[in-house]
């Protein structure tokens, strides 16, 4: 029982006369057996609503200053051809009525509201985006988050954690960027991966014959659910690497990474590479009110402490558009207990539909 | 005078009792001085509209089968904090009223309707996409098309032709793909570029010291407008290549490419590379009703005829999701007067927000 919501908007260079415009459209509404109600807007233009058969509902607004908007809502299973005809009739009539003064006509793809499969996953910078998602292939709630794997025709299966697009099978660009953009040699190296439950980084790096990769996931439930979903439905990303928690040159540990990092610091253990795949930089720019910032600072500080003097720390940032949050992160990078230099890179990760920033940091 | 249109949708696992739900919400509407009208939907659930101060308008629908939708329209300059409060109050109250049966709550980023700068440019496969566009930097109508250059924070300036996103300053991936993905050596070669008015391909290829690049644009007006806009506002893409119509190893011809290709065929002239940057594959899958298909077939046939026996023909296809149109194109590739083999590649062009197919064809 989803609703299809069409919008049709005319921008006009002059004020629009509601009387002539509306009376010009009424015959179209009446033909479609739509019953009209006119509303008093207290001086904010003309507003009428129309209710028709099959639950159809239309809103017509002639705004005072050069904008006419039409909304048409109907049920998904309604006769689409008939509704297209109605919209086209309204568009054509408005073209005649507003002739010569139209500066823009905008008919957006219909919003599908309440559909079984949700196709709208806004970007990190808050824009409305419709994905080509046709199926939910996996969904579980762990104690930490909601885990979904959705199928997209062009991106393959997409891992969505708590509503954020995390990684799709098309996104080798993400894995490449967070492992140093192909410029590193992992052969014989000690590597620590924080998070990375989708297995993409691990699967890529084992190919390069490192000495040992230690990957840390927070809990067994998390592991079971994220890894379970990924190893079934994201094989293009993780291959068979998640079939075993241990291999010749890797081990997956199930524990909170903070005490583990503290233990490594105490033991003086170091890594050639630390790859933080836990979380993006928080969007909120009030660190004092957001515990994620404190968590991020803690992980960052401990990670740099376990980094070999010539080692490298890789992490994702966030959307290139979230400049405030990125600046805040960079400022924090400058205030660690152990001084670091850093560089950043902007990368196009196909399924993100926004440019994404990645950071590399190393000890000064 | 733009309108901000918020939507808030609740999916519920059981039928919703309209009476208790609506009466639970009324106090919120009344607090906001919204005047209610109840509409008769002839058995299609509960529908009420509310008109408030400053032209605010709310639609509340309790659909019969497990869906509650709220629309809130207001003017762009209205008090956003107050409207956020209203929406949050409605969301929180609905959470209580529908408690235990909610399967999804969806609050999309508000649609901005009729805004001065239009941010909505649907993908080729028809999905709703909001870009981060903040400025129109260039707009002209040529005799063939509407030419816009829009500014995006993350993609730089974007060339939009007749409402289709054509190329952004971020899109070196497009140029790379349509010139053979970095696997070709253009040094000393004869190259023909059809279209390419943004200068991206030309600017890239001259760096490789070809013998001669001939680029053909259709008309002087077109050249003036597209090239004029690009050389001013797409410098990251075209560099200074469009400042002159002629250089050491390139010439830009202003003419219709069909008679030119026919002349080349007659003269027996051949090229090592022909790059067709004129147009994507038509979306319509009724070639008999769409002259673009016939144009495409003609260009394709002539291009292969002027191709050196060991030469390569490069062109873009279209969105990877438009499988029917792509199949139709491939079928046509198999029926040219001169038999060809081809391969395709799917590429992520950053500003397209969809996966894009590119073709390479060569003589059998």
XYZ file of C-alpha atoms in Angstrom:
728
model
C 0.000 0.000 0.000
C 2.544 2.557 -1.150
C 1.697 6.058 -2.311
C 3.074 7.581 -5.490
C 3.549 11.319 -5.057
C 3.992 13.417 -8.204
C 4.976 17.075 -8.192
C 4.683 19.545 -11.049
C 5.987 23.080 -10.550
C 5.923 26.149 -12.782
C 8.136 29.137 -12.105
C 6.718 32.258 -13.688
C 8.402 35.621 -14.176
C 5.342 37.672 -13.187
C 2.616 37.418 -10.583
C 0.025 34.845 -11.668
C -3.663 35.681 -11.800
C -5.216 32.829 -9.777
C -8.752 33.329 -11.094
C -8.022 32.799 -14.771
C -5.404 30.102 -14.104
C -7.639 28.059 -11.840
C -10.757 28.376 -13.980
C -8.665 27.229 -16.946
C -7.737 24.042 -15.099
C -11.091 23.181 -13.520
C -12.462 21.310 -16.517
C -9.515 18.887 -16.293
C -10.201 18.217 -12.619
C -13.924 17.772 -13.244
C -13.332 15.343 -16.101
C -11.337 13.211 -13.660
C -14.208 13.355 -11.131
C -12.101 15.223 -8.594
C -14.049 17.035 -5.885
C -12.740 20.485 -5.049
C -12.259 22.262 -1.718
C -10.972 25.836 -1.724
C -9.005 26.879 1.339
C -8.559 30.324 2.860
C -4.829 31.032 3.012
C -5.156 34.471 4.592
C -3.472 36.234 1.695
C -0.942 33.561 0.744
C -2.248 32.831 -2.724
C -4.816 30.379 -3.999
C -5.016 26.874 -2.531
C -7.407 24.134 -3.565
C -7.459 20.419 -2.802
C -9.202 17.766 -4.868
C -10.233 14.284 -3.823
C -10.984 11.675 -6.469
C -11.644 7.995 -6.949
C -9.205 5.310 -5.741
C -7.933 7.630 -3.009
C -6.455 10.109 -5.493
C -5.616 13.473 -4.006
C -4.450 16.658 -5.730
C -3.215 19.956 -4.302
C -3.127 23.032 -6.525
C -1.438 26.162 -5.241
C -1.077 29.413 -7.123
C 1.413 31.276 -5.002
C 1.290 35.062 -5.008
C 4.725 35.605 -6.534
C 5.342 33.570 -9.634
C 5.084 29.932 -8.564
C 2.383 27.363 -9.307
C 2.702 23.967 -7.615
C 0.704 20.804 -8.192
C 0.850 17.679 -5.989
C -0.766 14.448 -7.077
C -0.906 11.502 -4.706
C -2.295 8.118 -5.667
C -1.864 4.505 -4.704
C 0.977 2.604 -6.318
C -1.396 0.151 -7.994
C -3.552 2.927 -9.480
C -3.734 3.301 -13.274
C -0.385 5.011 -14.008
C -1.235 5.791 -17.631
C -4.385 7.609 -16.520
C -2.435 9.642 -13.970
C 0.252 10.464 -16.515
C -2.520 11.727 -18.756
C -3.908 13.879 -15.958
C -0.472 15.347 -15.208
C 0.265 15.929 -18.881
C -3.122 17.601 -19.346
C -2.394 19.905 -16.396
C 1.110 20.639 -17.699
C -0.079 21.406 -21.222
C -2.930 23.594 -20.018
C -0.637 25.512 -17.653
C 1.813 26.033 -20.532
C -0.989 27.746 -22.450
C -2.355 29.690 -19.474
C 1.051 30.978 -18.335
C 2.391 31.325 -21.873
C 5.340 33.664 -22.330
C 6.090 34.054 -18.628
C 7.316 30.560 -17.726
C 10.936 30.453 -16.547
C 11.006 26.787 -15.476
C 8.793 23.708 -15.565
C 9.830 20.961 -13.176
C 8.238 17.548 -13.003
C 10.274 15.361 -10.656
C 10.309 11.563 -10.718
C 7.448 10.508 -8.407
C 8.286 9.912 -4.751
C 7.310 6.409 -3.679
C 6.142 6.711 -0.075
C 5.703 3.791 2.299
C 6.878 1.229 -0.255
C 7.908 -2.230 0.850
C 11.476 -1.637 -0.339
C 12.778 1.793 0.643
C 14.825 3.427 -2.144
C 15.679 6.732 -0.406
C 18.977 6.875 1.468
C 20.115 10.467 1.925
C 23.805 11.332 1.577
C 25.942 12.259 4.588
C 25.600 15.906 3.566
C 21.808 15.590 3.751
C 20.682 15.454 0.126
C 17.697 13.495 -1.129
C 18.851 10.519 -3.194
C 16.845 7.730 -4.767
C 18.771 4.482 -5.219
C 17.883 1.738 -7.695
C 17.205 -0.701 -4.869
C 14.851 -3.541 -5.740
C 15.238 -5.994 -2.862
C 16.112 -6.306 0.826
C 18.360 -9.386 0.893
C 19.267 -9.352 4.597
C 18.079 -7.505 7.679
C 18.981 -8.002 11.353
C 19.210 -5.862 14.466
C 22.393 -6.369 16.465
C 22.874 -4.957 19.948
C 24.714 -2.002 18.314
C 22.951 -1.277 15.068
C 20.470 -2.156 12.365
C 22.151 -4.179 9.617
C 20.677 -4.307 6.116
C 21.969 -5.641 2.843
C 20.034 -4.173 -0.102
C 20.286 -5.120 -3.750
C 20.972 -2.481 -6.396
C 21.095 -3.338 -10.081
C 24.145 -1.157 -10.714
C 26.038 -1.355 -7.405
C 25.346 -4.971 -6.480
C 24.556 -5.692 -2.827
C 24.900 -2.694 -0.506
C 25.619 -2.943 3.221
C 23.560 -0.324 5.092
C 24.272 0.190 8.812
C 21.730 2.242 10.781
C 20.497 3.802 7.542
C 23.975 4.810 6.292
C 25.233 3.359 3.035
C 28.401 1.601 4.212
C 29.817 -0.326 1.275
C 28.575 -1.897 -1.936
C 30.038 -4.665 -4.047
C 30.926 -1.959 -6.615
C 33.060 -0.063 -4.090
C 36.587 -1.421 -4.488
C 37.518 2.302 -4.652
C 36.767 2.518 -0.903
C 39.027 -0.423 -0.044
C 41.737 0.915 -2.341
C 41.627 4.374 -0.746
C 41.639 3.182 2.886
C 44.644 0.927 2.205
C 46.776 3.691 0.685
C 45.555 3.947 -2.937
C 47.772 1.187 -4.265
C 51.006 2.924 -3.221
C 51.843 0.672 -0.259
C 53.585 -2.675 -0.133
C 52.026 -4.899 2.528
C 54.279 -7.932 1.927
C 55.782 -9.084 5.233
C 54.088 -6.270 7.192
C 52.173 -6.225 10.494
C 48.699 -4.786 9.962
C 45.920 -3.883 12.394
C 42.366 -3.393 11.077
C 39.828 -1.816 13.448
C 36.327 -2.779 12.345
C 36.162 -3.813 8.725
C 33.466 -6.431 9.310
C 32.478 -6.482 5.661
C 35.795 -8.202 4.926
C 36.715 -5.994 1.951
C 40.016 -4.694 3.356
C 41.026 -8.065 4.753
C 40.307 -9.872 1.473
C 42.393 -7.343 -0.476
C 45.369 -7.274 1.879
C 45.833 -11.034 2.358
C 46.566 -11.211 -1.386
C 49.705 -9.166 -0.722
C 51.176 -11.727 1.718
C 51.549 -9.598 4.843
C 53.261 -11.113 7.888
C 50.073 -10.905 9.951
C 46.791 -8.999 9.788
C 44.887 -8.621 13.035
C 41.316 -7.526 12.534
C 39.206 -6.550 15.573
C 35.429 -6.627 15.592
C 33.550 -5.500 18.661
C 31.330 -8.405 19.634
C 30.393 -11.874 18.673
C 26.820 -10.851 17.851
C 28.122 -8.054 15.656
C 30.540 -10.435 14.031
C 27.866 -13.022 13.526
C 25.436 -10.559 11.996
C 27.645 -8.263 9.910
C 30.046 -10.996 8.852
C 27.244 -13.495 8.417
C 25.355 -11.152 6.117
C 28.486 -10.141 4.223
C 29.850 -13.604 3.713
C 26.535 -14.677 2.267
C 25.645 -11.600 0.245
C 28.803 -9.551 -0.362
C 31.081 -12.244 -1.859
C 32.309 -9.838 -4.526
C 33.698 -7.705 -1.708
C 34.954 -10.271 0.805
C 35.521 -13.398 -1.288
C 35.896 -16.418 1.018
C 37.950 -14.555 3.627
C 35.112 -14.468 6.190
C 34.497 -18.216 5.995
C 37.250 -18.658 8.605
C 38.194 -16.430 11.528
C 41.830 -17.421 11.095
C 44.139 -17.993 8.155
C 47.848 -18.261 7.337
C 48.416 -14.539 7.667
C 45.335 -13.186 9.416
C 43.261 -13.492 12.556
C 39.902 -11.942 13.413
C 39.572 -11.037 17.097
C 36.197 -10.561 18.697
C 36.559 -7.853 21.259
C 36.282 -4.158 22.011
C 39.261 -2.512 20.304
C 39.887 0.066 23.076
C 41.146 -2.352 25.779
C 43.024 -4.295 23.072
C 44.799 -1.134 21.870
C 45.616 -0.230 25.486
C 47.111 -3.689 25.995
C 49.209 -3.305 22.812
C 50.434 0.106 24.028
C 51.421 -1.398 27.374
C 53.254 -4.288 25.701
C 55.011 -1.854 23.349
C 53.641 -3.745 20.356
C 53.692 -1.843 17.042
C 52.174 -2.206 13.587
C 53.351 -1.068 10.170
C 49.806 -0.150 9.249
C 46.758 0.678 11.346
C 43.558 0.902 9.310
C 40.605 2.433 11.125
C 37.421 1.280 9.403
C 35.201 1.762 12.458
C 33.232 4.871 11.641
C 33.214 8.077 9.624
C 33.944 11.414 11.291
C 30.833 12.455 13.234
C 28.660 14.912 11.328
C 27.856 16.852 14.491
C 30.252 19.730 14.986
C 29.662 20.002 18.736
C 32.295 17.572 20.055
C 31.480 18.486 23.630
C 27.950 17.156 23.175
C 28.766 14.118 21.066
C 30.495 11.095 22.574
C 31.455 9.820 19.102
C 34.046 12.600 18.886
C 35.565 11.496 22.199
C 35.582 7.870 21.020
C 37.249 8.924 17.775
C 39.925 10.909 19.614
C 40.647 7.974 21.924
C 40.968 5.465 19.063
C 43.118 7.893 17.099
C 45.438 8.516 20.026
C 45.862 4.828 20.837
C 46.276 3.925 17.144
C 49.126 6.378 16.690
C 50.750 5.001 19.853
C 50.832 1.467 18.423
C 52.110 2.724 15.070
C 55.705 1.821 14.137
C 57.803 5.030 13.741
C 57.734 4.567 9.975
C 54.167 3.221 9.975
C 51.008 4.648 8.463
C 47.512 5.181 9.818
C 44.636 5.131 7.328
C 41.055 6.173 7.967
C 38.026 7.500 6.155
C 36.895 11.067 6.846
C 33.428 11.874 5.617
C 31.622 13.638 2.767
C 33.846 16.239 1.092
C 31.005 18.706 1.633
C 31.098 18.451 5.437
C 33.973 20.910 5.666
C 33.258 21.927 9.265
C 33.424 18.356 10.571
C 36.545 17.657 8.485
C 38.245 20.801 9.809
C 37.421 19.775 13.359
C 38.979 16.358 12.728
C 42.117 17.892 11.229
C 42.425 20.223 14.192
C 42.255 17.168 16.470
C 44.926 15.423 14.389
C 47.165 18.355 15.251
C 46.639 17.926 18.990
C 47.438 14.241 19.610
C 49.766 13.177 22.425
C 52.145 11.976 19.726
C 52.573 14.595 16.936
C 51.586 13.516 13.431
C 51.568 14.819 9.886
C 48.710 13.963 7.594
C 47.426 14.216 4.046
C 43.960 13.757 2.592
C 42.544 12.489 -0.664
C 39.080 12.953 -2.185
C 37.763 9.748 -3.728
C 34.664 8.794 -5.665
C 33.164 5.674 -4.059
C 30.498 4.603 -6.586
C 27.554 3.810 -4.291
C 28.065 6.847 -2.008
C 26.817 9.381 -4.567
C 29.027 12.009 -2.951
C 32.777 12.651 -2.895
C 34.470 11.091 0.139
C 37.572 12.172 2.035
C 40.248 9.712 3.237
C 43.163 10.495 5.578
C 46.675 9.142 5.951
C 48.587 10.065 9.122
C 52.135 9.247 10.232
C 54.431 10.116 13.122
C 56.458 13.299 12.733
C 9.511 32.484 -3.237
C 10.442 28.800 -2.980
C 8.440 26.221 -1.088
C 9.997 23.768 1.326
C 8.100 20.472 1.260
C 8.656 18.054 4.145
C 7.353 14.499 4.214
C 7.052 12.217 7.238
C 5.844 8.663 6.717
C 5.102 5.848 9.150
C 4.757 2.257 7.984
C 2.741 0.233 10.453
C 2.314 -3.533 10.609
C -1.417 -3.430 11.370
C -4.357 -1.350 10.242
C -4.326 2.025 12.004
C -7.371 3.329 13.881
C -7.796 6.811 12.373
C -9.997 8.152 15.184
C -7.558 7.664 18.030
C -4.526 8.572 15.891
C -6.004 11.786 14.600
C -7.428 12.934 17.915
C -4.004 12.308 19.456
C -2.432 14.692 16.948
C -5.042 17.449 16.909
C -3.684 19.318 19.914
C -0.376 19.743 18.065
C -2.121 21.175 15.009
C -4.235 23.494 17.143
C -1.220 24.772 19.076
C 0.271 25.791 15.738
C -2.969 27.582 14.791
C -3.610 25.265 11.880
C -7.184 25.220 10.604
C -8.501 21.782 9.774
C -10.611 20.523 6.854
C -11.638 16.864 6.806
C -12.159 15.352 3.363
C -14.403 12.488 2.313
C -12.188 9.876 0.614
C -14.998 7.435 -0.160
C -13.490 4.660 1.912
C -9.804 5.363 1.259
C -8.798 6.184 4.806
C -8.737 9.427 6.728
C -7.607 12.632 5.016
C -7.355 16.054 6.601
C -5.707 19.257 5.435
C -4.566 22.118 7.649
C -3.864 25.703 6.695
C -1.812 27.885 9.013
C -0.068 31.225 9.203
C 2.604 32.293 6.664
C 1.026 30.068 4.021
C 1.829 26.862 5.903
C -0.071 23.829 4.682
C -0.215 20.323 6.156
C -1.767 17.120 4.810
C -2.411 14.229 7.182
C -3.473 10.893 5.725
C -4.160 7.750 7.706
C -4.352 5.140 4.971
C -6.502 2.087 5.575
C -3.669 -0.429 5.451
C -0.742 0.466 7.649
C 0.569 3.757 6.318
C 0.384 7.253 7.816
C 1.715 10.130 5.687
C 2.279 13.745 6.645
C 3.115 16.549 4.189
C 4.204 19.956 5.405
C 4.676 22.796 2.950
C 5.956 26.212 3.942
C 7.819 29.100 2.384
C 11.600 28.896 2.280
C 11.990 31.964 4.479
C 9.599 30.655 7.148
C 10.938 29.898 10.646
C 12.710 26.563 10.056
C 13.256 25.859 13.756
C 9.534 26.243 14.415
C 8.698 23.869 11.581
C 11.282 21.349 12.756
C 9.599 21.505 16.155
C 6.207 20.872 14.583
C 7.515 17.909 12.602
C 9.342 16.500 15.620
C 6.238 16.901 17.773
C 4.188 15.019 15.157
C 6.843 12.317 14.862
C 7.144 11.834 18.608
C 3.386 11.754 19.116
C 2.932 9.257 16.279
C 5.657 7.083 17.806
C 3.593 6.914 20.989
C 0.240 6.479 19.245
C 1.455 3.720 16.905
C 3.784 2.208 19.474
C 4.787 -1.386 18.896
C 3.484 -1.596 15.348
C 5.870 0.743 13.520
C 7.975 -0.961 10.853
C 9.560 2.168 9.363
C 9.697 5.910 9.992
C 10.891 7.939 7.019
C 11.551 11.661 7.113
C 13.144 12.689 3.822
C 15.269 15.807 3.321
C 12.795 18.549 2.388
C 12.112 19.102 -1.311
C 12.850 22.685 -2.321
C 10.264 23.579 -4.965
C 10.500 26.571 -7.278
C 13.858 27.674 -5.882
C 15.990 30.143 -7.805
C 18.732 27.538 -8.260
C 17.360 24.128 -9.227
C 19.151 21.273 -7.429
C 17.191 18.321 -8.879
C 18.653 16.671 -11.988
C 17.300 13.141 -12.391
C 19.631 10.378 -13.579
C 19.335 8.870 -17.056
C 17.549 5.895 -15.494
C 14.923 8.243 -14.017
C 15.788 8.461 -10.333
C 15.266 11.528 -8.168
C 18.614 13.072 -7.280
C 19.395 16.254 -5.391
C 22.747 17.835 -6.300
C 24.694 20.234 -4.092
C 24.305 23.007 -6.639
C 24.553 26.518 -5.236
C 24.913 28.749 -8.312
C 24.105 29.035 -12.011
C 27.356 30.352 -13.470
C 26.384 30.354 -17.171
C 23.169 29.907 -19.129
C 22.475 30.336 -22.847
C 20.110 28.875 -25.419
C 21.799 27.840 -28.658
C 19.853 26.887 -31.766
C 20.262 23.223 -30.707
C 20.008 23.145 -26.950
C 19.892 24.837 -23.580
C 23.412 25.199 -22.161
C 23.952 25.625 -18.428
C 27.034 25.557 -16.265
C 26.146 25.000 -12.611
C 28.417 25.139 -9.611
C 28.628 22.220 -7.191
C 30.792 22.349 -4.098
C 32.059 18.799 -4.550
C 32.088 18.374 -8.353
C 33.158 21.886 -9.377
C 31.396 23.408 -12.375
C 28.986 21.064 -14.168
C 28.012 21.395 -17.838
C 24.292 20.611 -18.221
C 22.891 20.327 -21.765
C 19.082 20.300 -22.111
C 18.768 19.230 -18.472
C 21.241 16.313 -18.764
C 24.365 16.380 -16.623
C 27.076 16.265 -19.300
C 30.411 16.665 -17.577
C 31.809 18.193 -14.399
C 35.289 19.396 -13.558
C 35.566 16.324 -11.288
C 34.947 13.940 -14.184
C 38.376 13.080 -15.565
C 37.079 9.479 -15.307
C 34.804 10.228 -18.268
C 37.658 11.538 -20.429
C 39.847 8.630 -19.385
C 37.173 6.055 -20.268
C 36.267 7.530 -23.668
C 39.954 7.660 -24.688
C 40.637 3.999 -23.871
C 41.185 3.959 -20.084
C 44.860 4.854 -20.248
C 45.760 1.794 -22.327
C 46.318 3.593 -25.655
C 49.341 5.414 -26.991
C 48.282 8.463 -28.993
C 51.805 9.644 -29.862
C 52.082 10.235 -33.617
C 48.486 9.106 -34.242
C 45.668 10.553 -36.338
C 42.617 11.214 -34.156
C 39.083 12.319 -34.994
C 36.841 13.681 -32.206
C 33.135 14.084 -32.979
C 31.629 16.651 -30.611
C 33.651 17.100 -27.456
C 32.897 20.815 -27.177
C 33.803 20.896 -23.490
C 37.433 20.405 -24.530
C 38.174 17.662 -21.982
C 39.214 14.980 -24.484
C 41.185 17.408 -26.648
C 43.074 18.841 -23.664
C 44.025 15.344 -22.475
C 45.104 13.981 -25.863
C 47.279 16.894 -27.016
C 49.524 16.129 -24.019
C 50.359 12.820 -25.691
C 51.770 14.465 -28.875
C 49.507 12.923 -31.509
C 50.244 13.646 -35.181
C 46.953 15.511 -35.605
C 43.640 15.708 -33.759
C 40.652 16.885 -35.766
C 37.706 17.874 -33.617
C 34.350 18.639 -35.266
C 31.668 20.762 -33.642
C 28.373 21.282 -35.406
C 27.955 25.031 -35.690
C 29.603 28.290 -34.926
C 26.829 29.291 -32.494
C 27.188 25.969 -30.719
C 30.916 26.379 -30.637
C 30.648 29.904 -29.387
C 28.230 29.002 -26.635
C 29.459 25.612 -25.413
C 33.122 26.397 -25.908
C 32.674 29.937 -24.648
C 31.047 28.703 -21.429
C 33.565 25.897 -20.976
C 36.664 27.950 -21.605
C 35.498 30.437 -19.017
C 34.062 28.105 -16.396
C 35.462 24.606 -16.963
C 39.206 25.402 -17.012
C 39.925 22.370 -14.836
C 38.532 20.225 -17.657
C 39.749 21.998 -20.791
C 42.769 23.986 -19.622
C 43.679 26.604 -22.244
C 42.995 24.302 -25.213
C 39.816 26.132 -26.229
C 41.519 29.538 -26.306
C 42.604 28.761 -29.876
C 40.790 26.807 -32.590
C 44.118 25.571 -33.930
C 47.360 24.358 -32.389
C 50.507 22.445 -33.326
C 48.745 19.109 -33.357
C 45.042 19.929 -33.389
C 42.360 21.742 -35.321
C 38.740 22.414 -34.387
C 36.408 22.354 -37.415
C 33.036 24.027 -37.285
C 30.695 21.958 -39.370
C 28.153 19.160 -39.376
C 30.128 15.948 -38.940
C 27.965 13.836 -41.307
C 29.021 15.517 -44.598
C 32.598 15.714 -43.273
C 32.660 11.965 -42.540
C 31.174 11.272 -45.980
C 33.914 13.379 -47.571
C 36.586 11.461 -45.594
C 35.066 8.150 -46.741
C 35.141 9.321 -50.349
C 38.752 10.464 -50.047
C 39.718 7.164 -48.416
C 41.064 9.069 -45.427
C 41.500 7.023 -42.223
C 42.100 7.678 -38.524
C 43.816 5.619 -35.846
C 41.184 6.676 -33.363
C 37.640 7.953 -33.778
C 36.104 9.241 -30.552
C 32.365 9.854 -30.663
C 31.466 12.291 -27.902
C 28.300 13.547 -29.590
C 25.541 11.940 -27.562
C 24.638 9.044 -25.297
C 22.619 6.122 -26.641
C 18.985 7.233 -26.868
C 16.916 6.115 -23.882
C 13.909 5.405 -26.077
C 13.830 1.791 -27.168
C 11.645 2.406 -30.221
C 14.283 3.150 -32.876
C 11.650 3.307 -35.575
C 10.039 6.278 -33.810
C 13.201 8.056 -32.723
C 15.435 9.804 -35.242
C 18.327 9.859 -32.738
C 18.755 6.118 -33.292
C 19.000 6.644 -37.036
C 21.507 9.475 -36.516
C 23.536 7.250 -34.201
C 23.555 4.384 -36.733
C 24.677 6.722 -39.506
C 27.530 8.236 -37.447
C 28.590 4.783 -36.295
C 28.630 3.394 -39.827
C 30.597 6.325 -41.250
C 33.004 6.342 -38.289
C 33.884 2.681 -38.767
C 34.440 3.367 -42.470
C 37.051 6.043 -41.745
C 38.731 3.839 -39.137
C 42.190 2.501 -39.990
C 42.098 -1.362 -40.124
C 43.946 -1.463 -36.787
C 42.132 1.620 -35.422
C 39.742 1.948 -32.499
C 36.380 3.610 -32.120
C 35.422 4.880 -28.650
C 32.014 6.069 -27.511
C 29.912 6.387 -24.399
C 26.858 4.147 -24.025
C 24.458 5.225 -21.300
C 23.437 4.365 -17.727
C 24.333 0.762 -16.850
C 20.712 0.359 -15.750
C 19.266 1.044 -19.211
C 19.877 -2.523 -20.325
C 17.255 -2.469 -23.070
C 18.760 0.570 -24.800
C 22.277 -0.852 -24.398
C 21.195 -4.189 -25.890
C 19.632 -2.412 -28.823
C 22.888 -0.527 -29.414
C 24.943 -3.729 -29.249
C 22.602 -5.391 -31.675
C 23.168 -2.477 -34.079
C 26.923 -2.782 -33.623
C 26.550 -6.314 -34.942
C 24.803 -5.170 -38.121
C 27.108 -2.478 -39.527
C 28.134 -2.486 -43.217
C 31.663 -3.174 -41.992
C 31.751 -5.966 -39.350
C 33.146 -5.000 -35.929
C 33.967 -6.567 -32.585
C 33.380 -4.585 -29.423
C 33.863 -4.593 -25.673
C 32.273 -2.509 -22.942
C 33.366 -1.141 -19.607
C 31.297 0.162 -16.682
C 32.796 3.316 -15.193
C 31.935 5.536 -12.239
C 31.874 9.143 -13.456
C 31.656 11.141 -10.194
C 28.982 13.718 -11.051
C 26.694 11.264 -12.894
C 25.522 9.485 -9.726
C 24.976 6.344 -11.757
C 27.273 3.772 -13.360
C 28.013 4.564 -16.995
C 28.812 2.212 -19.891
C 31.559 2.946 -22.458
C 32.194 1.035 -25.694
C 35.280 0.279 -27.760
C 34.768 -1.105 -31.286
C 37.263 -2.214 -33.922
C 37.173 -3.785 -37.380
C 37.032 -7.568 -37.452
